[in-house]
mmCIF file of C-alpha atoms and ligand atoms in Angstrom:
data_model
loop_
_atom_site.group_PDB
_atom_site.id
_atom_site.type_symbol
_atom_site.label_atom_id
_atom_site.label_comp_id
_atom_site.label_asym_id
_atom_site.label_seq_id
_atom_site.Cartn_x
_atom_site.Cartn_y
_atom_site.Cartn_z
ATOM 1 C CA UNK A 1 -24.771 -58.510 34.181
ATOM 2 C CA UNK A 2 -24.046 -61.936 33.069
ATOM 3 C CA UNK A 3 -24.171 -63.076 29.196
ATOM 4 C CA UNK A 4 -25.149 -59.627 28.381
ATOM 5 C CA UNK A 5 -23.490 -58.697 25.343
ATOM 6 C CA UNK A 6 -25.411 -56.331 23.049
ATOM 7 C CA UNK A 7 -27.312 -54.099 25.236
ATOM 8 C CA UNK A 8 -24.296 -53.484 28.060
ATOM 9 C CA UNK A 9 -23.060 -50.081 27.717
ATOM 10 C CA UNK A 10 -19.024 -50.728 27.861
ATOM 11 C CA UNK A 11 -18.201 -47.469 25.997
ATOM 12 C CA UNK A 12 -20.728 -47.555 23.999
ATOM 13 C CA UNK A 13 -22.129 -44.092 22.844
ATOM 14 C CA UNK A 14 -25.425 -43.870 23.881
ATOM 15 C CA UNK A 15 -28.646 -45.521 21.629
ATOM 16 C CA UNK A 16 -30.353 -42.564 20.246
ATOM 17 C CA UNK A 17 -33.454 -43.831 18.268
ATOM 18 C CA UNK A 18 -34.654 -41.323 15.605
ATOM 19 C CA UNK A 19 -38.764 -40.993 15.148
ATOM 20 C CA UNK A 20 -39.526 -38.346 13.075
ATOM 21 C CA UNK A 21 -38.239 -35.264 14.098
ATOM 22 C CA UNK A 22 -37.245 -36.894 17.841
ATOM 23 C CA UNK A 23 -34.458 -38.374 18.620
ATOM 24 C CA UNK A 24 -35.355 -40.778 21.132
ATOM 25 C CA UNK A 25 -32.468 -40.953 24.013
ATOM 26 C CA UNK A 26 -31.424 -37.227 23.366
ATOM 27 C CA UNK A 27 -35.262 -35.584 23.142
ATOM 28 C CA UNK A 28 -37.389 -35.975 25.962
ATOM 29 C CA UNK A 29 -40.705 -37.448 24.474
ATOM 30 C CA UNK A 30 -44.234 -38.050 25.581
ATOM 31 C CA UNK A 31 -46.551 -40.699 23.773
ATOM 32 C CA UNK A 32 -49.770 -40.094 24.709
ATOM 33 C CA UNK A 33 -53.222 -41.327 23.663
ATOM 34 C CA UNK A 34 -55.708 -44.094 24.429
ATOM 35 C CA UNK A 35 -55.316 -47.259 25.226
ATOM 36 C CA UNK A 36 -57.391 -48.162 22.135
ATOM 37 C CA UNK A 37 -58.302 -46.840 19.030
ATOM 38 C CA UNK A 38 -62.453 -46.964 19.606
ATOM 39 C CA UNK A 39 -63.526 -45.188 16.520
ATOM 40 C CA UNK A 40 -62.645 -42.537 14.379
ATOM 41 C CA UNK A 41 -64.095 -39.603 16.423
ATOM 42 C CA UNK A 42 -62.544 -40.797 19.720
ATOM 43 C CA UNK A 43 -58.999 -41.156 17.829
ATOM 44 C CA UNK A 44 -58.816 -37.918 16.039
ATOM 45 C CA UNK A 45 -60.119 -35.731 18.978
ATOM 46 C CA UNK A 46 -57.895 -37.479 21.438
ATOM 47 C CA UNK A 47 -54.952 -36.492 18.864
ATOM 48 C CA UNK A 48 -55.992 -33.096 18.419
ATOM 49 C CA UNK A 49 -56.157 -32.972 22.439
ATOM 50 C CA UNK A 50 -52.253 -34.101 22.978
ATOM 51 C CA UNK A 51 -50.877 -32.747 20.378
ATOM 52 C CA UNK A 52 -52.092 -29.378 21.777
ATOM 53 C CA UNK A 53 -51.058 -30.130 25.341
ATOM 54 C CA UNK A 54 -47.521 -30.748 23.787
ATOM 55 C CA UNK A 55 -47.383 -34.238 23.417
ATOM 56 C CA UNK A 56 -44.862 -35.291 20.532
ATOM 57 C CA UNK A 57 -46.047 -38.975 19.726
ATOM 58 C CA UNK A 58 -49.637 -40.661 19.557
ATOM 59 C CA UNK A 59 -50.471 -43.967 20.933
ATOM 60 C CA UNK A 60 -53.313 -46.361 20.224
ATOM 61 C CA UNK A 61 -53.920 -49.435 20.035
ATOM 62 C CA UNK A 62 -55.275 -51.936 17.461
ATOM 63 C CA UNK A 63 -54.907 -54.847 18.927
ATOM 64 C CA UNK A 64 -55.400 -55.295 22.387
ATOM 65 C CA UNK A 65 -53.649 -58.051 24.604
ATOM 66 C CA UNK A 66 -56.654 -58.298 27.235
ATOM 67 C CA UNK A 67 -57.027 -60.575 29.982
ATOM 68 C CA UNK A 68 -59.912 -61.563 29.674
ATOM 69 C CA UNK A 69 -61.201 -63.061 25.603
ATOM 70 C CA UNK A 70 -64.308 -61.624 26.485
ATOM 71 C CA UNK A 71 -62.829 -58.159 26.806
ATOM 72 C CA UNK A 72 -62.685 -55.383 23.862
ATOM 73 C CA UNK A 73 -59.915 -56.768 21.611
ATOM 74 C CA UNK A 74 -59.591 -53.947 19.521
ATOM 75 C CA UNK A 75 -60.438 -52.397 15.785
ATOM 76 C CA UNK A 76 -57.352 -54.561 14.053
ATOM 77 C CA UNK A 77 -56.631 -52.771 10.466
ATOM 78 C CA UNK A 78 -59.479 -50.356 10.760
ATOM 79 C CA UNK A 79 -57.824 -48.681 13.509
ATOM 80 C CA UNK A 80 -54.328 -48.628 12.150
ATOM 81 C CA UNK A 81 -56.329 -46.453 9.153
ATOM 82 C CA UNK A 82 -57.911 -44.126 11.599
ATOM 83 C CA UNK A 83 -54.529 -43.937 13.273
ATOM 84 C CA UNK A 84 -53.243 -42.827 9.938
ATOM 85 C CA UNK A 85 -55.401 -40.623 9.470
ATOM 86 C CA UNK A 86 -55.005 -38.933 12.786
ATOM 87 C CA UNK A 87 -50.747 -38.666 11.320
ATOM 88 C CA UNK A 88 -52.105 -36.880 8.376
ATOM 89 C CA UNK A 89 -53.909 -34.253 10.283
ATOM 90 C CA UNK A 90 -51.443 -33.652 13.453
ATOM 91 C CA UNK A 91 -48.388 -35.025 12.079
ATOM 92 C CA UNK A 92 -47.812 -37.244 15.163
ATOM 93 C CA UNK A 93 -45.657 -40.325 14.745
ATOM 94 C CA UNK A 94 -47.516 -43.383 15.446
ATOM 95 C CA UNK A 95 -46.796 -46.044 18.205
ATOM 96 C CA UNK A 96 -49.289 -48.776 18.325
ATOM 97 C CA UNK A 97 -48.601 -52.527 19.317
ATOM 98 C CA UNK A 98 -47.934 -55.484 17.509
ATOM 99 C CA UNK A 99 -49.230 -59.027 18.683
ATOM 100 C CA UNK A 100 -48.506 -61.323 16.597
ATOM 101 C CA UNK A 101 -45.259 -61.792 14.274
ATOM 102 C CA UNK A 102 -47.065 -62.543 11.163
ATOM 103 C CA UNK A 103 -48.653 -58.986 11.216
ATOM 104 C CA UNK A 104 -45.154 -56.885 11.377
ATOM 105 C CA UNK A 105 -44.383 -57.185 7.628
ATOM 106 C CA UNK A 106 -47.998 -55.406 6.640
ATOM 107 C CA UNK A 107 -48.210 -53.181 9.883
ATOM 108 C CA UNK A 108 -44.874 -51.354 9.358
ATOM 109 C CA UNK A 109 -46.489 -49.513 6.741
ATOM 110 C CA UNK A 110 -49.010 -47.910 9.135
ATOM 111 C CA UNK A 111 -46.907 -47.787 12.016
ATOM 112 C CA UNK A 112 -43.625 -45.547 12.946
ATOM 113 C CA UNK A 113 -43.101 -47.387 16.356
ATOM 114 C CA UNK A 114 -43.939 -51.259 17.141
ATOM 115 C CA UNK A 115 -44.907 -51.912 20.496
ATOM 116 C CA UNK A 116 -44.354 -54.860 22.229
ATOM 117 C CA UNK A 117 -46.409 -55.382 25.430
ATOM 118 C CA UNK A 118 -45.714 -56.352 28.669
ATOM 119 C CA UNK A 119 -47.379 -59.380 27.624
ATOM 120 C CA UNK A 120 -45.255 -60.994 24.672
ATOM 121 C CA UNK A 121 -42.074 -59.461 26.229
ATOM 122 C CA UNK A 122 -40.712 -62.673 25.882
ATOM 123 C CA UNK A 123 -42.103 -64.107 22.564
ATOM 124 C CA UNK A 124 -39.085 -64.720 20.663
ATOM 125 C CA UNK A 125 -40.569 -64.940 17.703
ATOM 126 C CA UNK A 126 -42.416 -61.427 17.423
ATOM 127 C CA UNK A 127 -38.672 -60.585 18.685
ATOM 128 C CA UNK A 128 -36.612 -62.062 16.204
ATOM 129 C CA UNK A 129 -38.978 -60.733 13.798
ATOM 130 C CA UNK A 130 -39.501 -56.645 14.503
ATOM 131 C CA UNK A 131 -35.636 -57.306 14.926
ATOM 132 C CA UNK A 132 -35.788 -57.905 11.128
ATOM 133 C CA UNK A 133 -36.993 -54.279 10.327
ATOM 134 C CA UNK A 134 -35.561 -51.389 10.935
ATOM 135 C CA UNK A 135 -38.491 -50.000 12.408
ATOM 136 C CA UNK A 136 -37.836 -48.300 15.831
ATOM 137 C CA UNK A 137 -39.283 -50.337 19.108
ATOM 138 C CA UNK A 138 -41.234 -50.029 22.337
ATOM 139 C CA UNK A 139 -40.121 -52.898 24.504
ATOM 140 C CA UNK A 140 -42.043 -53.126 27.790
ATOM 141 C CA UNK A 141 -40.771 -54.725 30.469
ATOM 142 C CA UNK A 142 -42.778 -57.781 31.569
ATOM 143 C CA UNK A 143 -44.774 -57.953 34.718
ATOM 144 C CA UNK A 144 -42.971 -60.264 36.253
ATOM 145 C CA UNK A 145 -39.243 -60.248 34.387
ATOM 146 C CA UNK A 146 -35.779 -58.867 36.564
ATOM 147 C CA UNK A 147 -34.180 -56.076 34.226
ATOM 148 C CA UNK A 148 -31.670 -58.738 33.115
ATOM 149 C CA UNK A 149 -34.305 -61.124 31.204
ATOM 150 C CA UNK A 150 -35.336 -57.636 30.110
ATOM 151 C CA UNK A 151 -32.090 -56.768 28.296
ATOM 152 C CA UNK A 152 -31.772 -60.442 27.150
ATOM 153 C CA UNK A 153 -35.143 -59.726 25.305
ATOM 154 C CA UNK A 154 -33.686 -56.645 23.878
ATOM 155 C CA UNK A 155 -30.950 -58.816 22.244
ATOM 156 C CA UNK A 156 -33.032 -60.652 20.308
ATOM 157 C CA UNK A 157 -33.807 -57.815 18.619
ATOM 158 C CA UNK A 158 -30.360 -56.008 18.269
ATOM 159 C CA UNK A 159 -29.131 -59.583 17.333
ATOM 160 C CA UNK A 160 -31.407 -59.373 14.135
ATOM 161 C CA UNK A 161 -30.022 -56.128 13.018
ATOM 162 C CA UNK A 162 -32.649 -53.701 14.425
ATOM 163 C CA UNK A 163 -30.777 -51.438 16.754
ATOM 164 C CA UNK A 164 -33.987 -49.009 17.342
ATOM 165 C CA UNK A 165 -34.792 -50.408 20.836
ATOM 166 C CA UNK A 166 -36.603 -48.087 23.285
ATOM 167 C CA UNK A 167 -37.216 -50.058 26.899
ATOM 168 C CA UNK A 168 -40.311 -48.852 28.901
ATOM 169 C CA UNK A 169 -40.614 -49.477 32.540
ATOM 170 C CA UNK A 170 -44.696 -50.622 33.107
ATOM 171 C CA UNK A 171 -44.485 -51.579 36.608
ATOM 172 C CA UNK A 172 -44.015 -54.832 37.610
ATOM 173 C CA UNK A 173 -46.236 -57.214 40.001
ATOM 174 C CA UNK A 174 -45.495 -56.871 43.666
ATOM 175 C CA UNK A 175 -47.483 -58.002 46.722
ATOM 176 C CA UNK A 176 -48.843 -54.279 46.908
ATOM 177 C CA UNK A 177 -52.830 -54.268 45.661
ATOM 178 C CA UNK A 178 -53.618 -50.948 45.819
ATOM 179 C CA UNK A 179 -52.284 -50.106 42.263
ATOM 180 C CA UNK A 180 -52.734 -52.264 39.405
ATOM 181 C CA UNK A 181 -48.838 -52.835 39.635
ATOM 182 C CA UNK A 182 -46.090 -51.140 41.260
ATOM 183 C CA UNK A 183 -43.486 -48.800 39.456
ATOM 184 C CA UNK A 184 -40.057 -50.316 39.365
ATOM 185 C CA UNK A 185 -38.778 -46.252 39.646
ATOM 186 C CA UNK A 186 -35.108 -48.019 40.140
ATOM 187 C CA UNK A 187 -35.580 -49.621 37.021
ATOM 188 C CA UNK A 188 -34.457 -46.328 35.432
ATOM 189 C CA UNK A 189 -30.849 -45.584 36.553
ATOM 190 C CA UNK A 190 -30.403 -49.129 36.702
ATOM 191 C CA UNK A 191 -30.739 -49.233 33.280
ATOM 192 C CA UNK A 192 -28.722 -46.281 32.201
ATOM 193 C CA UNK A 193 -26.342 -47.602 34.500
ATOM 194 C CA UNK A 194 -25.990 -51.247 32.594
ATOM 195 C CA UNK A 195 -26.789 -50.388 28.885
ATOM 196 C CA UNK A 196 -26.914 -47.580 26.126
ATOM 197 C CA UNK A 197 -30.385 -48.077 25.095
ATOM 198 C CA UNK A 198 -33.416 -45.161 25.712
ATOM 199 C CA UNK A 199 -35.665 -45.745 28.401
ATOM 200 C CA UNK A 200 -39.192 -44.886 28.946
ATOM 201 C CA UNK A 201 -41.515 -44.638 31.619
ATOM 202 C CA UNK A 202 -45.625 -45.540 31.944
ATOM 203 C CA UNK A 203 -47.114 -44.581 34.672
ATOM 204 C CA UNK A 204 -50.613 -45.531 33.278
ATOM 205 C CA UNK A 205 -50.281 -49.640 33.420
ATOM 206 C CA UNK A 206 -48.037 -49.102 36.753
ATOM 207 C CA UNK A 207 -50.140 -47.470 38.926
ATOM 208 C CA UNK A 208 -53.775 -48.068 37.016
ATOM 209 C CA UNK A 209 -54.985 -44.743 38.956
ATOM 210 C CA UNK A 210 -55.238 -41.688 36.853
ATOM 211 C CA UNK A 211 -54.870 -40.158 40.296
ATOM 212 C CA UNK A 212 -51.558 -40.790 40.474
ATOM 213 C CA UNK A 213 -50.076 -40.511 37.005
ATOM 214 C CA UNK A 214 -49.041 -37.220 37.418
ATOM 215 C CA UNK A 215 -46.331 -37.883 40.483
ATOM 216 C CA UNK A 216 -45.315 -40.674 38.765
ATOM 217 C CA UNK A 217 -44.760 -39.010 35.155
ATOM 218 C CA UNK A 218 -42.636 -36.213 37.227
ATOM 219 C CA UNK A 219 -40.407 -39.237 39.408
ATOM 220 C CA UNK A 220 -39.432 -40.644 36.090
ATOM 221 C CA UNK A 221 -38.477 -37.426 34.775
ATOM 222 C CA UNK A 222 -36.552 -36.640 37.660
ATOM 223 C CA UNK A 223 -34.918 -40.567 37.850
ATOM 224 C CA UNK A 224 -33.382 -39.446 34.559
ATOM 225 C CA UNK A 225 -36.134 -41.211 31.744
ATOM 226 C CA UNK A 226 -35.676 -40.260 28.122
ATOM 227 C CA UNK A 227 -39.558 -40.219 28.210
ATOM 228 C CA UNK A 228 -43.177 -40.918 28.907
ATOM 229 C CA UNK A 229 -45.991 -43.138 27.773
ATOM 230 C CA UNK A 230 -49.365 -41.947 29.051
ATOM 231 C CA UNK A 231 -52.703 -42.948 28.337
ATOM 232 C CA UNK A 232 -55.517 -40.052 27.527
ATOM 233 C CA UNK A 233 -59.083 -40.414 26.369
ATOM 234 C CA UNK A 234 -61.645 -37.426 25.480
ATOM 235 C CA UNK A 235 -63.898 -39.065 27.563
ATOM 236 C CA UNK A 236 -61.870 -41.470 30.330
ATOM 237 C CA UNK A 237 -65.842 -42.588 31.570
ATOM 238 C CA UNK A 238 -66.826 -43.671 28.285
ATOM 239 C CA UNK A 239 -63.133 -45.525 27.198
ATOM 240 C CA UNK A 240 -63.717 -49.322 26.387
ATOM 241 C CA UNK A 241 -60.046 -50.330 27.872
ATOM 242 C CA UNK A 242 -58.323 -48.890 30.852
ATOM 243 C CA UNK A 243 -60.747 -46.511 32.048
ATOM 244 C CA UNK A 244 -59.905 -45.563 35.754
ATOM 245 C CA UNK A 245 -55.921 -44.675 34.239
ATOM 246 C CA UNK A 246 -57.162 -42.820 31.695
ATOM 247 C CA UNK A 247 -56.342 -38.651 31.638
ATOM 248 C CA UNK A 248 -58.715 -36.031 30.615
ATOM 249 C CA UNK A 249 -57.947 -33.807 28.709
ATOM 250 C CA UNK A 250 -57.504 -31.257 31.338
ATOM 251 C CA UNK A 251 -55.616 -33.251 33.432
ATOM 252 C CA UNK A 252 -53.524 -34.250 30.878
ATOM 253 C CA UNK A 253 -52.829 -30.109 29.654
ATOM 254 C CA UNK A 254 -52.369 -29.549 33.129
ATOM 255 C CA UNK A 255 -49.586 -32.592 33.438
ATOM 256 C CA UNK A 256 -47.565 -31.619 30.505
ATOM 257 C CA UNK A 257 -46.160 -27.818 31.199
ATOM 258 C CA UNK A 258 -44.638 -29.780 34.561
ATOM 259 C CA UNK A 259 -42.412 -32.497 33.018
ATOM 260 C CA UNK A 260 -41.395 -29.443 30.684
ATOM 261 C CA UNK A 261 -40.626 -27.872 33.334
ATOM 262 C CA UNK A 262 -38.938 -30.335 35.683
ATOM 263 C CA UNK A 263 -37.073 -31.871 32.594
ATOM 264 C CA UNK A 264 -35.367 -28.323 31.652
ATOM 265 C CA UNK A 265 -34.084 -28.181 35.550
ATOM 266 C CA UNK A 266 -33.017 -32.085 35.472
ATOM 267 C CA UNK A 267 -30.994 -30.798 32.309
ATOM 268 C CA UNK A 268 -29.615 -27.886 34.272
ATOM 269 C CA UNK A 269 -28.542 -30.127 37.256
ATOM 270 C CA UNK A 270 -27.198 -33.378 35.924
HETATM 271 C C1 LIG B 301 -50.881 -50.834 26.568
HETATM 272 O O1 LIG B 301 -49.916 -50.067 26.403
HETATM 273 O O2 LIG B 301 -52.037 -50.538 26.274
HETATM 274 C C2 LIG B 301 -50.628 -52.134 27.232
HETATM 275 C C3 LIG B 301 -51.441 -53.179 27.041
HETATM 276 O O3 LIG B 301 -49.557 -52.124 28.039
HETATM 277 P P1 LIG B 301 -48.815 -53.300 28.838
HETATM 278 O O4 LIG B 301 -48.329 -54.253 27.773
HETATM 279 O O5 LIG B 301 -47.708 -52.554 29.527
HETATM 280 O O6 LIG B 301 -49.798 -53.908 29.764
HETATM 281 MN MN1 LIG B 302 -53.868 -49.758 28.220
#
């Protein structure tokens, strides 16, 4: 890949990216939670309901990146405190997203992971400046970016000192309608192929279907991912963002014992 220079694997050991007790690139993880944080009884439950199912992370977000202005944009610093609080019971790490670059100074202190959506993939300045922390990093991969731009957006952050980058295959837009986008399932060994960084798989924003999360969360396991982002709600009907990809609970307990499970084998066979 041409002009690469930080992310390229050369001999590079591996980028293992410690949250908590996880280290990101060696553990298999799974993030799960709702898209947004709706209140504090939606939060908490949700957390209580992962954690139990075995998820090691909880995701929510605060500020929401919607299409639409009229859309829910999300609970801003009140949900980073219910998100907090939700830590202090479970003890999950926190990933939640970050849209704008002035708010990464305050929101590290309620955060453990930045996110940075699909969306702002490629706004250099949030970039430059989560690549100013040491704080660990979700990087999606934009809708419409080739894995190269990807890993160039990467840089920006490695080139700031922040080596913590995680990359997370969303699914990228194709001609296909029948899912919101379509899951770049290549992406994966592509990547481990060209760099030493952790990647991540979510099969919610890919495939928009909660139908079909579960054959996509096991494909990425078996394509070699160092883990999954999922969305979950207590009630998917009721969720204000994201509804038709969001797991119950059940389906969500019922997921998790399988990408255990195919994950141990993977280990046994690669
Ligand atoms: C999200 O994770 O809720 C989200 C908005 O994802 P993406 O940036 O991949 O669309
Ligand atoms: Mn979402």
């Amino acid at each position: 890949m041409n002009g690469l220079k930080l992310t390229i694997r050369n001999n590079k050991e591996k980028t293992i990216v410690q949250v908590g007790p996880y280290a990101i690139g060696k553990d298999f993880v799974i993030i799960a939670g709702p898209c947004s944080v709706e209140n504090e009884k939606q939060t908490l439950e949700t957390a209580r309901i992962v954690q139990a199912a075995g998820a090691n992370l909880l995701r929510g977000g605060a500020f929401k990146p919607r299409t639409s202005p009229y859309s829910f944009q999300g609970l801003g610093l009140k949900a980073l405190k219910i998100l907090q609080k939700a830590k202090k019971e479970t003890g999950l790490p926190i990933v939640s997203e970050v849209l704008d670059p002035r708010d990464v100074g305050w929101m590290g202190d309620y955060v453990d992971v930045f996110q940075i959506g699909a969306r702002n993939m490629q706004n250099f300045s949030l970039l430059k400046e989560v690549g100013k922390t040491k704080h660990p990093v979700i990087l999606k991969r934009g809708m419409h970016s080739t894995l190269q731009e990807w890993l160039w957006c990467a840089e920006y952050i490695l080139n700031e000192g922040n080596p913590n980058v995680i990359l997370c295959e969303r699914g990228i837009r194709t001609f296909e309608r029948y899912c919101r986008n379509t899951l770049d399932i290549t992406a994966v060994p592509a990547i481990k192929e060209i760099s030493h960084l952790p990647v991540i798989v979510d099969p919610s924003h890919a495939s928009g279907r909660a139908s079909l999360i579960s054959s996509l969360s096991l494909a990425a396991v078996a394509a070699g991912a160092d883990g999954l982002l999922i969305e979950v709600h207590y009630h998917p009907e009721e969720a204000l963002c994201d509804r038709e990809q969001a797991l119950s609970p059940q389906q969500f307990s019922e997921l998790t014992p399988k990408i255990k499970l195919l994950r141990n084998f993977m280990e046994g066979i690669l």
